[in-house]
């Protein structure tokens, strides 16, 4: 399978506004923000969807959520943010490399569209 755009960002082949990085993951600003704060948190491991995750990924997936909260604190939005993972094309997934959307800085409705 060819690399997704996120693998290219991880490899430094295309630029991104990276605001957090560690051995396991990366967080960068979404190129088409849907809220004043819109950050993507991705694992460096190229898991296409949550369906591809296995028990060995448990720590990694938990780490992504803790990093999301760390980013929210850093961005000053820890009191109110939405964390979204679109799993599968039918749910709106366009890039097949697992990612959390961290959205904040405006009010949100429920259910989401
Ligand atoms: P999803 O629809 O859940 O797969 O979300 C993919 C997200 O990636 C969208 O919100 C896009 O705006 C975002 N995106 C696509 N290409 C880039 C890029 N080069 N840099 C930052 N965000 C991107």
PDB file of C-alpha atoms and ligand atoms in Angstrom:
ATOM      1  CA  UNK A   1       0.000   0.000   0.000  1.00  0.00           C
ATOM      2  CA  UNK A   2       1.323   3.464  -0.841  1.00  0.00           C
ATOM      3  CA  UNK A   3       2.109   5.959   1.908  1.00  0.00           C
ATOM      4  CA  UNK A   4      -0.694   8.228   3.078  1.00  0.00           C
ATOM      5  CA  UNK A   5      -0.176  11.964   3.379  1.00  0.00           C
ATOM      6  CA  UNK A   6       0.267  11.475   7.138  1.00  0.00           C
ATOM      7  CA  UNK A   7       3.161   9.052   6.653  1.00  0.00           C
ATOM      8  CA  UNK A   8       4.739  11.692   4.436  1.00  0.00           C
ATOM      9  CA  UNK A   9       4.321  14.252   7.237  1.00  0.00           C
ATOM     10  CA  UNK A  10       5.878  11.806   9.744  1.00  0.00           C
ATOM     11  CA  UNK A  11       8.815  11.282   7.373  1.00  0.00           C
ATOM     12  CA  UNK A  12       9.245  15.019   6.840  1.00  0.00           C
ATOM     13  CA  UNK A  13       8.505  14.687   3.126  1.00  0.00           C
ATOM     14  CA  UNK A  14       5.745  17.301   3.251  1.00  0.00           C
ATOM     15  CA  UNK A  15       5.454  20.189   5.704  1.00  0.00           C
ATOM     16  CA  UNK A  16       3.004  20.457   8.571  1.00  0.00           C
ATOM     17  CA  UNK A  17       2.496  22.793  11.506  1.00  0.00           C
ATOM     18  CA  UNK A  18       3.697  20.303  14.123  1.00  0.00           C
ATOM     19  CA  UNK A  19       2.948  21.322  17.705  1.00  0.00           C
ATOM     20  CA  UNK A  20       3.902  18.117  19.554  1.00  0.00           C
ATOM     21  CA  UNK A  21       6.075  15.098  18.795  1.00  0.00           C
ATOM     22  CA  UNK A  22       7.429  12.138  20.721  1.00  0.00           C
ATOM     23  CA  UNK A  23       8.643   8.634  19.883  1.00  0.00           C
ATOM     24  CA  UNK A  24       5.118   7.313  19.328  1.00  0.00           C
ATOM     25  CA  UNK A  25       3.065  10.136  17.894  1.00  0.00           C
ATOM     26  CA  UNK A  26       2.770  13.513  16.284  1.00  0.00           C
ATOM     27  CA  UNK A  27       0.266  16.377  16.622  1.00  0.00           C
ATOM     28  CA  UNK A  28      -0.138  19.028  13.946  1.00  0.00           C
ATOM     29  CA  UNK A  29      -2.706  21.613  12.877  1.00  0.00           C
ATOM     30  CA  UNK A  30      -5.368  20.523  10.420  1.00  0.00           C
ATOM     31  CA  UNK A  31      -4.888  22.168   7.024  1.00  0.00           C
ATOM     32  CA  UNK A  32      -8.647  22.804   6.757  1.00  0.00           C
ATOM     33  CA  UNK A  33      -9.646  23.741  10.323  1.00  0.00           C
ATOM     34  CA  UNK A  34     -13.241  23.186  11.408  1.00  0.00           C
ATOM     35  CA  UNK A  35     -12.811  25.106  14.664  1.00  0.00           C
ATOM     36  CA  UNK A  36     -10.446  27.808  15.979  1.00  0.00           C
ATOM     37  CA  UNK A  37      -8.347  24.964  17.423  1.00  0.00           C
ATOM     38  CA  UNK A  38      -8.202  21.908  15.153  1.00  0.00           C
ATOM     39  CA  UNK A  39      -5.258  19.596  15.763  1.00  0.00           C
ATOM     40  CA  UNK A  40      -4.711  16.060  14.473  1.00  0.00           C
ATOM     41  CA  UNK A  41      -3.034  13.531  16.769  1.00  0.00           C
ATOM     42  CA  UNK A  42      -1.599  10.569  14.892  1.00  0.00           C
ATOM     43  CA  UNK A  43       0.488   7.523  15.819  1.00  0.00           C
ATOM     44  CA  UNK A  44       3.755   7.102  13.962  1.00  0.00           C
ATOM     45  CA  UNK A  45       2.709   3.500  13.422  1.00  0.00           C
ATOM     46  CA  UNK A  46       0.644   3.493  10.198  1.00  0.00           C
ATOM     47  CA  UNK A  47      -2.587   1.853  11.362  1.00  0.00           C
ATOM     48  CA  UNK A  48      -5.183   2.553   8.622  1.00  0.00           C
ATOM     49  CA  UNK A  49      -8.268   2.361  10.849  1.00  0.00           C
ATOM     50  CA  UNK A  50      -9.196   1.459  14.393  1.00  0.00           C
ATOM     51  CA  UNK A  51     -10.313  -1.897  12.972  1.00  0.00           C
ATOM     52  CA  UNK A  52      -6.650  -2.677  12.335  1.00  0.00           C
ATOM     53  CA  UNK A  53      -5.615  -2.095  15.952  1.00  0.00           C
ATOM     54  CA  UNK A  54      -4.803  -5.123  18.105  1.00  0.00           C
ATOM     55  CA  UNK A  55      -4.206  -5.702  21.804  1.00  0.00           C
ATOM     56  CA  UNK A  56      -0.550  -4.749  21.402  1.00  0.00           C
ATOM     57  CA  UNK A  57      -1.717  -1.261  20.361  1.00  0.00           C
ATOM     58  CA  UNK A  58      -3.561  -0.657  23.621  1.00  0.00           C
ATOM     59  CA  UNK A  59      -0.830   1.456  25.179  1.00  0.00           C
ATOM     60  CA  UNK A  60      -0.338   3.417  21.966  1.00  0.00           C
ATOM     61  CA  UNK A  61      -4.037   4.253  21.673  1.00  0.00           C
ATOM     62  CA  UNK A  62      -4.191   5.353  25.296  1.00  0.00           C
ATOM     63  CA  UNK A  63      -1.083   7.446  24.742  1.00  0.00           C
ATOM     64  CA  UNK A  64      -2.799   9.296  21.876  1.00  0.00           C
ATOM     65  CA  UNK A  65      -5.640  10.321  24.187  1.00  0.00           C
ATOM     66  CA  UNK A  66      -3.267  11.521  26.883  1.00  0.00           C
ATOM     67  CA  UNK A  67      -1.336  13.500  24.281  1.00  0.00           C
ATOM     68  CA  UNK A  68      -4.618  14.983  23.030  1.00  0.00           C
ATOM     69  CA  UNK A  69      -5.296  16.255  26.533  1.00  0.00           C
ATOM     70  CA  UNK A  70      -1.742  17.587  26.820  1.00  0.00           C
ATOM     71  CA  UNK A  71      -2.218  19.468  23.544  1.00  0.00           C
ATOM     72  CA  UNK A  72      -5.557  20.828  24.780  1.00  0.00           C
ATOM     73  CA  UNK A  73      -3.825  22.163  27.905  1.00  0.00           C
ATOM     74  CA  UNK A  74      -1.069  23.701  25.780  1.00  0.00           C
ATOM     75  CA  UNK A  75      -3.660  25.338  23.519  1.00  0.00           C
ATOM     76  CA  UNK A  76      -5.616  26.679  26.518  1.00  0.00           C
ATOM     77  CA  UNK A  77      -8.776  24.722  25.710  1.00  0.00           C
ATOM     78  CA  UNK A  78      -8.633  21.878  28.259  1.00  0.00           C
ATOM     79  CA  UNK A  79     -11.971  22.918  29.782  1.00  0.00           C
ATOM     80  CA  UNK A  80     -13.941  22.183  26.588  1.00  0.00           C
ATOM     81  CA  UNK A  81     -12.860  20.236  23.545  1.00  0.00           C
ATOM     82  CA  UNK A  82     -14.151  17.516  21.300  1.00  0.00           C
ATOM     83  CA  UNK A  83     -12.049  14.486  20.373  1.00  0.00           C
ATOM     84  CA  UNK A  84     -13.205  12.715  17.202  1.00  0.00           C
ATOM     85  CA  UNK A  85     -12.016   9.612  15.373  1.00  0.00           C
ATOM     86  CA  UNK A  86     -13.705   8.947  12.027  1.00  0.00           C
ATOM     87  CA  UNK A  87     -13.472   5.198  11.412  1.00  0.00           C
ATOM     88  CA  UNK A  88     -14.167   4.202   7.800  1.00  0.00           C
ATOM     89  CA  UNK A  89     -15.271   6.138   4.729  1.00  0.00           C
ATOM     90  CA  UNK A  90     -18.913   5.939   5.808  1.00  0.00           C
ATOM     91  CA  UNK A  91     -18.017   7.848   8.971  1.00  0.00           C
ATOM     92  CA  UNK A  92     -16.135  10.522   7.039  1.00  0.00           C
ATOM     93  CA  UNK A  93     -12.609   9.114   7.166  1.00  0.00           C
ATOM     94  CA  UNK A  94     -10.548  10.441   4.256  1.00  0.00           C
ATOM     95  CA  UNK A  95      -7.003   9.699   5.369  1.00  0.00           C
ATOM     96  CA  UNK A  96      -6.452   6.032   6.153  1.00  0.00           C
ATOM     97  CA  UNK A  97      -3.973   6.485   8.969  1.00  0.00           C
ATOM     98  CA  UNK A  98      -5.655   6.585  12.393  1.00  0.00           C
ATOM     99  CA  UNK A  99      -5.998  10.099  13.780  1.00  0.00           C
ATOM    100  CA  UNK A 100      -7.870  11.926  16.473  1.00  0.00           C
ATOM    101  CA  UNK A 101      -9.295  15.341  15.653  1.00  0.00           C
ATOM    102  CA  UNK A 102      -8.992  17.707  18.618  1.00  0.00           C
ATOM    103  CA  UNK A 103     -11.547  20.469  18.067  1.00  0.00           C
ATOM    104  CA  UNK A 104     -12.095  23.444  20.347  1.00  0.00           C
ATOM    105  CA  UNK A 105     -12.674  27.171  20.569  1.00  0.00           C
ATOM    106  CA  UNK A 106     -16.316  27.240  19.528  1.00  0.00           C
ATOM    107  CA  UNK A 107     -19.546  25.659  20.703  1.00  0.00           C
ATOM    108  CA  UNK A 108     -20.544  22.234  19.396  1.00  0.00           C
ATOM    109  CA  UNK A 109     -23.882  20.593  18.818  1.00  0.00           C
ATOM    110  CA  UNK A 110     -24.950  17.037  19.551  1.00  0.00           C
ATOM    111  CA  UNK A 111     -25.509  14.805  17.692  1.00  0.00           C
ATOM    112  CA  UNK A 112     -22.680  15.706  15.301  1.00  0.00           C
ATOM    113  CA  UNK A 113     -23.491  16.026  11.584  1.00  0.00           C
TER     114      UNK A 113
HETATM  115  P1  LIG B   1     -10.623  12.418   8.196  1.00  0.00           P
HETATM  116  O1  LIG B   1     -11.710  12.930   7.272  1.00  0.00           O
HETATM  117  O2  LIG B   1     -11.114  12.066   9.558  1.00  0.00           O
HETATM  118  O3  LIG B   1      -9.825  11.319   7.550  1.00  0.00           O
HETATM  119  O4  LIG B   1      -9.664  13.659   8.435  1.00  0.00           O
HETATM  120  C1  LIG B   1      -8.569  13.942   7.627  1.00  0.00           C
HETATM  121  C2  LIG B   1      -8.133  15.327   7.987  1.00  0.00           C
HETATM  122  O5  LIG B   1      -6.830  15.544   7.489  1.00  0.00           O
HETATM  123  C3  LIG B   1      -9.013  16.442   7.372  1.00  0.00           C
HETATM  124  O6  LIG B   1      -9.555  17.237   8.427  1.00  0.00           O
HETATM  125  C4  LIG B   1      -8.050  17.228   6.501  1.00  0.00           C
HETATM  126  O7  LIG B   1      -8.300  18.607   6.499  1.00  0.00           O
HETATM  127  C5  LIG B   1      -6.700  16.886   7.133  1.00  0.00           C
HETATM  128  N1  LIG B   1      -5.553  16.992   6.267  1.00  0.00           N
HETATM  129  C6  LIG B   1      -5.411  16.463   5.024  1.00  0.00           C
HETATM  130  N2  LIG B   1      -4.192  16.744   4.534  1.00  0.00           N
HETATM  131  C7  LIG B   1      -3.551  17.457   5.480  1.00  0.00           C
HETATM  132  C8  LIG B   1      -2.252  18.053   5.574  1.00  0.00           C
HETATM  133  N3  LIG B   1      -1.360  17.960   4.588  1.00  0.00           N
HETATM  134  N4  LIG B   1      -1.918  18.725   6.706  1.00  0.00           N
HETATM  135  C9  LIG B   1      -2.813  18.819   7.713  1.00  0.00           C
HETATM  136  N5  LIG B   1      -4.051  18.278   7.687  1.00  0.00           N
HETATM  137  C10 LIG B   1      -4.412  17.619   6.582  1.00  0.00           C
END
